[in-house]
Amino acid sequence: MKRSFIISLFAYLFFVLILPFKTFAGFPIGKYRNVIVPTFSYYRQTDRFDDKDHVIKGAPGTSFTSYSSNLFIGYGISRRLDVIATIPYLYQQNIVAPGYKLVDAGLGDAVVGFSYNLVNTNFVRFFSIGVSAIVPLYNIHNGPSPLGLSAYGSEVKLMYCGNLPKDVSKKGYFNLELGYRKYYDTQGPDQVSLLGSVGYPVSRHDQFSLDILLWRSFSSNKEFNENIFAAHDYSFFKPQLNYGHTFTRRFSAFVGGFYVPFGVNTGVGYGGSLLAVIKL
């Protein structure tokens, strides 16, 4: 049971670090339009940060590696209102000791909800709000699962995005997101996230972007555990650099890499993602 609980928290942290928070950002999809975003992600860690932001080396021969496929679907009900859904599938490999490997695979926590554009500035900048439910797609009645936190939750997100101001740059875009998540369990957790992104085109079809993510998780369970994934109360900072190429008006692809330079009760992780944006 203890091992399963630790792996469950590990899987949740993987979702936090990997899944594309800005899959479609706060940009309205458009009335009767569809957006499909399949994603493949990779994450690995061997070391961790303790509760003082000090790096603790992992035991020799131990590591955790996750491979994830993620499907985002968005549909524009009107010019302002979109319905969105994210469905993840996980394959994770946890080497807890040399020669002792745990492997788990299956559907994770789906996120389903709505995004509504509150204000737009001449269709150049948009301020939107998103409200979603977090629904486990695995059995939550047999105790903790290695595929998620085994609890229902909800999320509220404020998003402001659009073209960069002309006095800053004649090209490029930005995206700012402030999110709050709550899991309905006795120990929560409650989580606050802040994401800032900026993108700049280097040619008609190519662009680079930088994401900066700050994440803080609060819980009544503040007990320190030598295994970081048994902690509910943690925080981290994660920058990610991305490159994107537009093949057609309806198809684009992006590749990115990240590293976690510091955090509290979290992994010293690194990885990357490959995703496609398909507009229908």
PDB file of C-alpha atoms in Angstrom:
ATOM      1  CA  MET A   1       0.000   0.000   0.000  1.00  0.00           C
ATOM      2  CA  LYS A   2       2.794   2.435   0.888  1.00  0.00           C
ATOM      3  CA  ARG A   3       4.624   1.684  -2.385  1.00  0.00           C
ATOM      4  CA  SER A   4       1.387   2.178  -4.366  1.00  0.00           C
ATOM      5  CA  PHE A   5       0.766   5.518  -2.607  1.00  0.00           C
ATOM      6  CA  ILE A   6       4.259   6.753  -3.449  1.00  0.00           C
ATOM      7  CA  ILE A   7       3.928   5.741  -7.117  1.00  0.00           C
ATOM      8  CA  SER A   8       0.541   7.482  -7.281  1.00  0.00           C
ATOM      9  CA  LEU A   9       2.086  10.757  -6.208  1.00  0.00           C
ATOM     10  CA  PHE A  10       4.919  10.188  -8.675  1.00  0.00           C
ATOM     11  CA  ALA A  11       2.398   9.825 -11.504  1.00  0.00           C
ATOM     12  CA  TYR A  12       0.655  13.028 -10.440  1.00  0.00           C
ATOM     13  CA  LEU A  13       3.905  14.968 -10.399  1.00  0.00           C
ATOM     14  CA  PHE A  14       4.594  13.676 -13.899  1.00  0.00           C
ATOM     15  CA  PHE A  15       1.298  15.187 -15.077  1.00  0.00           C
ATOM     16  CA  VAL A  16       2.251  18.504 -13.514  1.00  0.00           C
ATOM     17  CA  LEU A  17       5.653  18.598 -15.215  1.00  0.00           C
ATOM     18  CA  ILE A  18       4.775  17.234 -18.620  1.00  0.00           C
ATOM     19  CA  LEU A  19       1.252  17.883 -19.814  1.00  0.00           C
ATOM     20  CA  PRO A  20       1.004  20.940 -22.089  1.00  0.00           C
ATOM     21  CA  PHE A  21      -0.534  23.663 -19.904  1.00  0.00           C
ATOM     22  CA  LYS A  22      -0.770  25.943 -22.937  1.00  0.00           C
ATOM     23  CA  THR A  23      -2.202  23.426 -25.400  1.00  0.00           C
ATOM     24  CA  PHE A  24      -4.453  26.126 -26.807  1.00  0.00           C
ATOM     25  CA  ALA A  25      -3.881  28.829 -24.172  1.00  0.00           C
ATOM     26  CA  GLY A  26      -6.624  31.474 -23.902  1.00  0.00           C
ATOM     27  CA  PHE A  27      -7.098  31.950 -27.637  1.00  0.00           C
ATOM     28  CA  PRO A  28     -10.745  31.255 -28.640  1.00  0.00           C
ATOM     29  CA  ILE A  29     -11.030  28.293 -30.988  1.00  0.00           C
ATOM     30  CA  GLY A  30     -13.765  29.844 -33.136  1.00  0.00           C
ATOM     31  CA  LYS A  31     -17.427  29.011 -33.699  1.00  0.00           C
ATOM     32  CA  TYR A  32     -17.997  25.444 -34.926  1.00  0.00           C
ATOM     33  CA  ARG A  33     -14.257  24.837 -35.265  1.00  0.00           C
ATOM     34  CA  ASN A  34     -12.317  21.918 -33.847  1.00  0.00           C
ATOM     35  CA  VAL A  35      -8.757  21.624 -32.540  1.00  0.00           C
ATOM     36  CA  ILE A  36      -7.066  18.277 -31.889  1.00  0.00           C
ATOM     37  CA  VAL A  37      -3.656  18.169 -30.183  1.00  0.00           C
ATOM     38  CA  PRO A  38      -1.971  14.766 -29.752  1.00  0.00           C
ATOM     39  CA  THR A  39       1.146  14.866 -27.565  1.00  0.00           C
ATOM     40  CA  PHE A  40       3.946  12.466 -26.700  1.00  0.00           C
ATOM     41  CA  SER A  41       6.015  13.297 -23.608  1.00  0.00           C
ATOM     42  CA  TYR A  42       9.069  11.944 -21.806  1.00  0.00           C
ATOM     43  CA  TYR A  43      10.203  12.505 -18.205  1.00  0.00           C
ATOM     44  CA  ARG A  44      13.100  11.106 -16.182  1.00  0.00           C
ATOM     45  CA  GLN A  45      14.645  11.750 -12.780  1.00  0.00           C
ATOM     46  CA  THR A  46      17.251  10.145 -10.525  1.00  0.00           C
ATOM     47  CA  ASP A  47      17.809  12.850  -7.888  1.00  0.00           C
ATOM     48  CA  ARG A  48      15.501  15.041  -5.820  1.00  0.00           C
ATOM     49  CA  PHE A  49      15.206  18.309  -3.917  1.00  0.00           C
ATOM     50  CA  ASP A  50      14.601  18.118  -0.172  1.00  0.00           C
ATOM     51  CA  ASP A  51      12.456  20.546   1.852  1.00  0.00           C
ATOM     52  CA  LYS A  52      15.329  23.097   1.854  1.00  0.00           C
ATOM     53  CA  ASP A  53      15.904  23.093  -1.936  1.00  0.00           C
ATOM     54  CA  HIS A  54      19.056  20.994  -1.491  1.00  0.00           C
ATOM     55  CA  VAL A  55      19.812  18.330  -4.086  1.00  0.00           C
ATOM     56  CA  ILE A  56      19.792  14.788  -2.710  1.00  0.00           C
ATOM     57  CA  LYS A  57      21.405  12.156  -4.903  1.00  0.00           C
ATOM     58  CA  GLY A  58      19.323   9.078  -5.629  1.00  0.00           C
ATOM     59  CA  ALA A  59      20.472   5.623  -4.659  1.00  0.00           C
ATOM     60  CA  PRO A  60      22.755   4.034  -7.299  1.00  0.00           C
ATOM     61  CA  GLY A  61      20.809   2.218  -9.973  1.00  0.00           C
ATOM     62  CA  THR A  62      17.434   3.800  -9.141  1.00  0.00           C
ATOM     63  CA  SER A  63      15.400   6.061 -11.422  1.00  0.00           C
ATOM     64  CA  PHE A  64      11.929   6.888 -12.623  1.00  0.00           C
ATOM     65  CA  THR A  65      10.987   7.231 -16.304  1.00  0.00           C
ATOM     66  CA  SER A  66       7.596   8.039 -17.798  1.00  0.00           C
ATOM     67  CA  TYR A  67       6.278   8.033 -21.340  1.00  0.00           C
ATOM     68  CA  SER A  68       2.935   9.683 -21.908  1.00  0.00           C
ATOM     69  CA  SER A  69       0.539  10.134 -24.799  1.00  0.00           C
ATOM     70  CA  ASN A  70      -2.000  12.880 -24.339  1.00  0.00           C
ATOM     71  CA  LEU A  71      -5.021  13.864 -26.469  1.00  0.00           C
ATOM     72  CA  PHE A  72      -6.496  17.363 -26.253  1.00  0.00           C
ATOM     73  CA  ILE A  73      -9.798  18.072 -28.036  1.00  0.00           C
ATOM     74  CA  GLY A  74     -11.409  21.498 -28.287  1.00  0.00           C
ATOM     75  CA  TYR A  75     -14.641  22.583 -29.967  1.00  0.00           C
ATOM     76  CA  GLY A  76     -15.899  26.138 -30.420  1.00  0.00           C
ATOM     77  CA  ILE A  77     -19.565  26.335 -29.401  1.00  0.00           C
ATOM     78  CA  SER A  78     -19.583  30.070 -30.157  1.00  0.00           C
ATOM     79  CA  ARG A  79     -17.060  32.828 -30.809  1.00  0.00           C
ATOM     80  CA  ARG A  80     -16.494  33.090 -27.060  1.00  0.00           C
ATOM     81  CA  LEU A  81     -17.316  29.677 -25.584  1.00  0.00           C
ATOM     82  CA  ASP A  82     -15.257  26.507 -26.119  1.00  0.00           C
ATOM     83  CA  VAL A  83     -15.603  23.011 -24.691  1.00  0.00           C
ATOM     84  CA  ILE A  84     -12.284  21.291 -24.007  1.00  0.00           C
ATOM     85  CA  ALA A  85     -11.142  17.839 -22.908  1.00  0.00           C
ATOM     86  CA  THR A  86      -7.758  16.258 -22.183  1.00  0.00           C
ATOM     87  CA  ILE A  87      -7.308  12.474 -22.002  1.00  0.00           C
ATOM     88  CA  PRO A  88      -3.878  11.094 -20.936  1.00  0.00           C
ATOM     89  CA  TYR A  89      -2.359   7.633 -21.200  1.00  0.00           C
ATOM     90  CA  LEU A  90       0.694   6.751 -19.075  1.00  0.00           C
ATOM     91  CA  TYR A  91       3.465   4.198 -19.249  1.00  0.00           C
ATOM     92  CA  GLN A  92       5.836   4.490 -16.289  1.00  0.00           C
ATOM     93  CA  GLN A  93       8.882   2.580 -15.146  1.00  0.00           C
ATOM     94  CA  ASN A  94      10.091   2.905 -11.567  1.00  0.00           C
ATOM     95  CA  ILE A  95      13.408   1.243 -10.669  1.00  0.00           C
ATOM     96  CA  VAL A  96      13.252   1.244  -6.866  1.00  0.00           C
ATOM     97  CA  ALA A  97      16.403  -0.886  -6.479  1.00  0.00           C
ATOM     98  CA  PRO A  98      18.936  -2.479  -8.841  1.00  0.00           C
ATOM     99  CA  GLY A  99      17.148  -5.349 -10.547  1.00  0.00           C
ATOM    100  CA  TYR A 100      13.735  -4.428  -9.067  1.00  0.00           C
ATOM    101  CA  LYS A 101      11.527  -2.584 -11.561  1.00  0.00           C
ATOM    102  CA  LEU A 102       7.854  -1.591 -11.278  1.00  0.00           C
ATOM    103  CA  VAL A 103       5.921  -0.938 -14.499  1.00  0.00           C
ATOM    104  CA  ASP A 104       2.423   0.560 -14.711  1.00  0.00           C
ATOM    105  CA  ALA A 105       0.352   1.681 -17.694  1.00  0.00           C
ATOM    106  CA  GLY A 106      -3.162   2.956 -18.316  1.00  0.00           C
ATOM    107  CA  LEU A 107      -5.425   5.968 -18.590  1.00  0.00           C
ATOM    108  CA  GLY A 108      -4.829   8.777 -16.098  1.00  0.00           C
ATOM    109  CA  ASP A 109      -6.856  11.804 -14.952  1.00  0.00           C
ATOM    110  CA  ALA A 110      -9.054  13.404 -17.622  1.00  0.00           C
ATOM    111  CA  VAL A 111      -9.673  17.156 -17.549  1.00  0.00           C
ATOM    112  CA  VAL A 112     -13.016  18.250 -19.060  1.00  0.00           C
ATOM    113  CA  GLY A 113     -14.505  21.728 -19.035  1.00  0.00           C
ATOM    114  CA  PHE A 114     -15.223  25.044 -20.722  1.00  0.00           C
ATOM    115  CA  SER A 115     -13.247  28.131 -21.682  1.00  0.00           C
ATOM    116  CA  TYR A 116     -15.019  31.476 -22.103  1.00  0.00           C
ATOM    117  CA  ASN A 117     -13.546  34.638 -23.609  1.00  0.00           C
ATOM    118  CA  LEU A 118     -14.557  37.509 -21.316  1.00  0.00           C
ATOM    119  CA  VAL A 119     -12.860  40.398 -23.136  1.00  0.00           C
ATOM    120  CA  ASN A 120     -11.020  40.848 -26.415  1.00  0.00           C
ATOM    121  CA  THR A 121      -9.078  43.893 -27.566  1.00  0.00           C
ATOM    122  CA  ASN A 122      -9.721  44.319 -31.285  1.00  0.00           C
ATOM    123  CA  PHE A 123      -9.226  40.540 -31.654  1.00  0.00           C
ATOM    124  CA  VAL A 124      -5.534  41.103 -30.864  1.00  0.00           C
ATOM    125  CA  ARG A 125      -5.524  40.233 -27.146  1.00  0.00           C
ATOM    126  CA  PHE A 126      -7.895  37.993 -25.227  1.00  0.00           C
ATOM    127  CA  PHE A 127      -8.816  37.583 -21.555  1.00  0.00           C
ATOM    128  CA  SER A 128     -10.537  34.252 -20.825  1.00  0.00           C
ATOM    129  CA  ILE A 129     -11.612  32.062 -17.935  1.00  0.00           C
ATOM    130  CA  GLY A 130     -11.573  28.268 -17.878  1.00  0.00           C
ATOM    131  CA  VAL A 131     -13.491  25.955 -15.549  1.00  0.00           C
ATOM    132  CA  SER A 132     -12.822  22.206 -15.612  1.00  0.00           C
ATOM    133  CA  ALA A 133     -13.460  18.977 -13.740  1.00  0.00           C
ATOM    134  CA  ILE A 134     -10.679  16.443 -13.050  1.00  0.00           C
ATOM    135  CA  VAL A 135     -11.986  12.898 -13.480  1.00  0.00           C
ATOM    136  CA  PRO A 136      -9.948   9.721 -12.818  1.00  0.00           C
ATOM    137  CA  LEU A 137     -10.258   7.205 -15.679  1.00  0.00           C
ATOM    138  CA  TYR A 138      -9.073   4.296 -13.511  1.00  0.00           C
ATOM    139  CA  ASN A 139     -10.487   2.430 -10.535  1.00  0.00           C
ATOM    140  CA  ILE A 140     -10.351   4.623  -7.429  1.00  0.00           C
ATOM    141  CA  HIS A 141     -12.213   2.260  -5.092  1.00  0.00           C
ATOM    142  CA  ASN A 142      -9.295  -0.073  -4.353  1.00  0.00           C
ATOM    143  CA  GLY A 143      -7.054   2.517  -2.728  1.00  0.00           C
ATOM    144  CA  PRO A 144      -4.341   4.685  -4.328  1.00  0.00           C
ATOM    145  CA  SER A 145      -3.576   4.038  -7.995  1.00  0.00           C
ATOM    146  CA  PRO A 146      -0.187   4.363  -9.723  1.00  0.00           C
ATOM    147  CA  LEU A 147      -1.949   6.341 -12.482  1.00  0.00           C
ATOM    148  CA  GLY A 148      -3.076   9.391 -10.476  1.00  0.00           C
ATOM    149  CA  LEU A 149      -4.204  10.769  -7.125  1.00  0.00           C
ATOM    150  CA  SER A 150      -7.417   8.678  -7.055  1.00  0.00           C
ATOM    151  CA  ALA A 151      -9.536  11.737  -6.319  1.00  0.00           C
ATOM    152  CA  TYR A 152     -11.918  13.960  -8.222  1.00  0.00           C
ATOM    153  CA  GLY A 153     -10.974  17.595  -8.548  1.00  0.00           C
ATOM    154  CA  SER A 154     -11.741  20.933 -10.168  1.00  0.00           C
ATOM    155  CA  GLU A 155      -9.735  23.708 -11.783  1.00  0.00           C
ATOM    156  CA  VAL A 156     -10.272  27.412 -12.437  1.00  0.00           C
ATOM    157  CA  LYS A 157      -7.886  29.237 -14.742  1.00  0.00           C
ATOM    158  CA  LEU A 158      -7.535  32.882 -15.818  1.00  0.00           C
ATOM    159  CA  MET A 159      -5.793  33.381 -19.165  1.00  0.00           C
ATOM    160  CA  TYR A 160      -4.542  36.527 -20.916  1.00  0.00           C
ATOM    161  CA  CYS A 161      -2.877  36.163 -24.302  1.00  0.00           C
ATOM    162  CA  GLY A 162      -2.351  37.774 -27.699  1.00  0.00           C
ATOM    163  CA  ASN A 163       0.138  39.707 -29.806  1.00  0.00           C
ATOM    164  CA  LEU A 164       3.079  41.382 -28.104  1.00  0.00           C
ATOM    165  CA  PRO A 165       2.737  45.176 -27.789  1.00  0.00           C
ATOM    166  CA  LYS A 166       4.201  46.991 -30.800  1.00  0.00           C
ATOM    167  CA  ASP A 167       6.618  48.948 -28.605  1.00  0.00           C
ATOM    168  CA  VAL A 168       8.028  45.608 -27.426  1.00  0.00           C
ATOM    169  CA  SER A 169       8.130  43.752 -30.737  1.00  0.00           C
ATOM    170  CA  LYS A 170       6.427  43.974 -34.104  1.00  0.00           C
ATOM    171  CA  LYS A 171       6.089  40.188 -34.106  1.00  0.00           C
ATOM    172  CA  GLY A 172       5.469  37.527 -31.516  1.00  0.00           C
ATOM    173  CA  TYR A 173       2.855  36.566 -28.930  1.00  0.00           C
ATOM    174  CA  PHE A 174       2.503  36.064 -25.183  1.00  0.00           C
ATOM    175  CA  ASN A 175       0.399  33.984 -22.834  1.00  0.00           C
ATOM    176  CA  LEU A 176      -0.177  34.387 -19.081  1.00  0.00           C
ATOM    177  CA  GLU A 177      -2.131  31.880 -17.000  1.00  0.00           C
ATOM    178  CA  LEU A 178      -3.071  31.799 -13.324  1.00  0.00           C
ATOM    179  CA  GLY A 179      -4.627  28.527 -12.223  1.00  0.00           C
ATOM    180  CA  TYR A 180      -6.086  26.994  -9.075  1.00  0.00           C
ATOM    181  CA  ARG A 181      -6.737  23.275  -8.596  1.00  0.00           C
ATOM    182  CA  LYS A 182      -8.539  21.552  -5.750  1.00  0.00           C
ATOM    183  CA  TYR A 183      -8.697  17.806  -5.136  1.00  0.00           C
ATOM    184  CA  TYR A 184     -11.599  16.553  -3.043  1.00  0.00           C
ATOM    185  CA  ASP A 185      -9.709  14.377  -0.605  1.00  0.00           C
ATOM    186  CA  THR A 186      -9.049  14.767   3.123  1.00  0.00           C
ATOM    187  CA  GLN A 187      -5.453  15.837   2.404  1.00  0.00           C
ATOM    188  CA  GLY A 188      -6.188  17.753  -0.791  1.00  0.00           C
ATOM    189  CA  PRO A 189      -3.992  19.041  -2.179  1.00  0.00           C
ATOM    190  CA  ASP A 190      -4.814  22.627  -3.210  1.00  0.00           C
ATOM    191  CA  GLN A 191      -2.550  23.938  -5.959  1.00  0.00           C
ATOM    192  CA  VAL A 192      -1.695  27.284  -7.505  1.00  0.00           C
ATOM    193  CA  SER A 193       0.160  27.648 -10.806  1.00  0.00           C
ATOM    194  CA  LEU A 194       1.522  30.612 -12.752  1.00  0.00           C
ATOM    195  CA  LEU A 195       2.604  30.190 -16.364  1.00  0.00           C
ATOM    196  CA  GLY A 196       4.232  32.806 -18.573  1.00  0.00           C
ATOM    197  CA  SER A 197       5.004  32.175 -22.246  1.00  0.00           C
ATOM    198  CA  VAL A 198       6.441  34.210 -25.071  1.00  0.00           C
ATOM    199  CA  GLY A 199       6.809  33.144 -28.696  1.00  0.00           C
ATOM    200  CA  TYR A 200       8.643  34.738 -31.594  1.00  0.00           C
ATOM    201  CA  PRO A 201       8.544  33.779 -35.303  1.00  0.00           C
ATOM    202  CA  VAL A 202      11.938  33.530 -36.997  1.00  0.00           C
ATOM    203  CA  SER A 203      10.458  32.895 -40.449  1.00  0.00           C
ATOM    204  CA  ARG A 204       7.064  32.495 -42.070  1.00  0.00           C
ATOM    205  CA  HIS A 205       6.790  28.900 -40.878  1.00  0.00           C
ATOM    206  CA  ASP A 206       9.147  28.653 -37.875  1.00  0.00           C
ATOM    207  CA  GLN A 207       9.010  29.965 -34.330  1.00  0.00           C
ATOM    208  CA  PHE A 208      10.659  29.625 -30.927  1.00  0.00           C
ATOM    209  CA  SER A 209       8.925  29.977 -27.587  1.00  0.00           C
ATOM    210  CA  LEU A 210       9.874  29.969 -23.909  1.00  0.00           C
ATOM    211  CA  ASP A 211       7.613  28.820 -21.074  1.00  0.00           C
ATOM    212  CA  ILE A 212       8.204  29.605 -17.400  1.00  0.00           C
ATOM    213  CA  LEU A 213       6.084  27.651 -14.911  1.00  0.00           C
ATOM    214  CA  LEU A 214       5.827  28.185 -11.153  1.00  0.00           C
ATOM    215  CA  TRP A 215       3.858  25.600  -9.173  1.00  0.00           C
ATOM    216  CA  ARG A 216       2.900  25.455  -5.489  1.00  0.00           C
ATOM    217  CA  SER A 217       0.996  22.622  -3.833  1.00  0.00           C
ATOM    218  CA  PHE A 218      -0.547  22.997  -0.366  1.00  0.00           C
ATOM    219  CA  SER A 219      -1.704  20.189   1.895  1.00  0.00           C
ATOM    220  CA  SER A 220      -2.403  19.430   5.546  1.00  0.00           C
ATOM    221  CA  ASN A 221       0.092  16.592   5.157  1.00  0.00           C
ATOM    222  CA  LYS A 222       3.443  18.380   5.563  1.00  0.00           C
ATOM    223  CA  GLU A 223       5.369  15.342   6.781  1.00  0.00           C
ATOM    224  CA  PHE A 224       8.760  15.076   5.114  1.00  0.00           C
ATOM    225  CA  ASN A 225       9.527  11.756   3.481  1.00  0.00           C
ATOM    226  CA  GLU A 226      12.856  10.730   1.950  1.00  0.00           C
ATOM    227  CA  ASN A 227      10.876   9.742  -1.148  1.00  0.00           C
ATOM    228  CA  ILE A 228       9.737  13.033  -2.672  1.00  0.00           C
ATOM    229  CA  PHE A 229       6.630  11.482  -4.168  1.00  0.00           C
ATOM    230  CA  ALA A 230       5.127  10.814  -0.749  1.00  0.00           C
ATOM    231  CA  ALA A 231       4.892  14.576  -0.115  1.00  0.00           C
ATOM    232  CA  HIS A 232       1.726  16.577  -0.680  1.00  0.00           C
ATOM    233  CA  ASP A 233       3.285  19.942   0.107  1.00  0.00           C
ATOM    234  CA  TYR A 234       5.845  20.965  -2.545  1.00  0.00           C
ATOM    235  CA  SER A 235       6.806  23.548  -5.170  1.00  0.00           C
ATOM    236  CA  PHE A 236       8.984  23.829  -8.271  1.00  0.00           C
ATOM    237  CA  PHE A 237      10.166  26.119 -11.059  1.00  0.00           C
ATOM    238  CA  LYS A 238      10.291  24.776 -14.613  1.00  0.00           C
ATOM    239  CA  PRO A 239      11.505  26.557 -17.782  1.00  0.00           C
ATOM    240  CA  GLN A 240      10.903  24.951 -21.180  1.00  0.00           C
ATOM    241  CA  LEU A 241      12.220  25.926 -24.620  1.00  0.00           C
ATOM    242  CA  ASN A 242      10.151  24.993 -27.703  1.00  0.00           C
ATOM    243  CA  TYR A 243      10.520  25.043 -31.477  1.00  0.00           C
ATOM    244  CA  GLY A 244       7.506  24.996 -33.783  1.00  0.00           C
ATOM    245  CA  HIS A 245       6.983  24.597 -37.526  1.00  0.00           C
ATOM    246  CA  THR A 246       3.795  25.340 -39.459  1.00  0.00           C
ATOM    247  CA  PHE A 247       3.336  22.924 -42.352  1.00  0.00           C
ATOM    248  CA  THR A 248      -0.095  24.160 -43.462  1.00  0.00           C
ATOM    249  CA  ARG A 249      -2.827  26.427 -42.089  1.00  0.00           C
ATOM    250  CA  ARG A 250      -4.320  23.391 -40.399  1.00  0.00           C
ATOM    251  CA  PHE A 251      -1.259  21.476 -39.230  1.00  0.00           C
ATOM    252  CA  SER A 252       1.676  22.504 -37.020  1.00  0.00           C
ATOM    253  CA  ALA A 253       4.195  20.564 -34.940  1.00  0.00           C
ATOM    254  CA  PHE A 254       6.192  21.547 -31.855  1.00  0.00           C
ATOM    255  CA  VAL A 255       9.094  19.988 -29.974  1.00  0.00           C
ATOM    256  CA  GLY A 256      10.356  21.151 -26.588  1.00  0.00           C
ATOM    257  CA  GLY A 257      12.694  20.316 -23.731  1.00  0.00           C
ATOM    258  CA  PHE A 258      12.723  21.241 -20.043  1.00  0.00           C
ATOM    259  CA  TYR A 259      14.752  20.938 -16.848  1.00  0.00           C
ATOM    260  CA  VAL A 260      13.746  21.599 -13.226  1.00  0.00           C
ATOM    261  CA  PRO A 261      16.556  23.779 -11.779  1.00  0.00           C
ATOM    262  CA  PHE A 262      15.120  24.056  -8.281  1.00  0.00           C
ATOM    263  CA  GLY A 263      12.176  23.016  -6.145  1.00  0.00           C
ATOM    264  CA  VAL A 264      11.043  21.740  -2.756  1.00  0.00           C
ATOM    265  CA  ASN A 265      10.167  18.066  -2.193  1.00  0.00           C
ATOM    266  CA  THR A 266      10.205  17.436  -5.922  1.00  0.00           C
ATOM    267  CA  GLY A 267      12.331  15.684  -8.510  1.00  0.00           C
ATOM    268  CA  VAL A 268      15.388  17.056 -10.287  1.00  0.00           C
ATOM    269  CA  GLY A 269      13.718  16.080 -13.523  1.00  0.00           C
ATOM    270  CA  TYR A 270      14.252  16.632 -17.217  1.00  0.00           C
ATOM    271  CA  GLY A 271      12.442  15.649 -20.390  1.00  0.00           C
ATOM    272  CA  GLY A 272      10.664  16.853 -23.465  1.00  0.00           C
ATOM    273  CA  SER A 273       7.538  16.693 -25.573  1.00  0.00           C
ATOM    274  CA  LEU A 274       6.451  16.415 -29.172  1.00  0.00           C
ATOM    275  CA  LEU A 275       2.999  17.623 -30.163  1.00  0.00           C
ATOM    276  CA  ALA A 276       0.915  18.395 -33.227  1.00  0.00           C
ATOM    277  CA  VAL A 277      -1.842  20.994 -33.596  1.00  0.00           C
ATOM    278  CA  ILE A 278      -4.577  19.959 -36.030  1.00  0.00           C
ATOM    279  CA  LYS A 279      -7.298  22.487 -36.878  1.00  0.00           C
ATOM    280  CA  LEU A 280     -10.510  21.161 -38.426  1.00  0.00           C
TER     281      LEU A 280
END
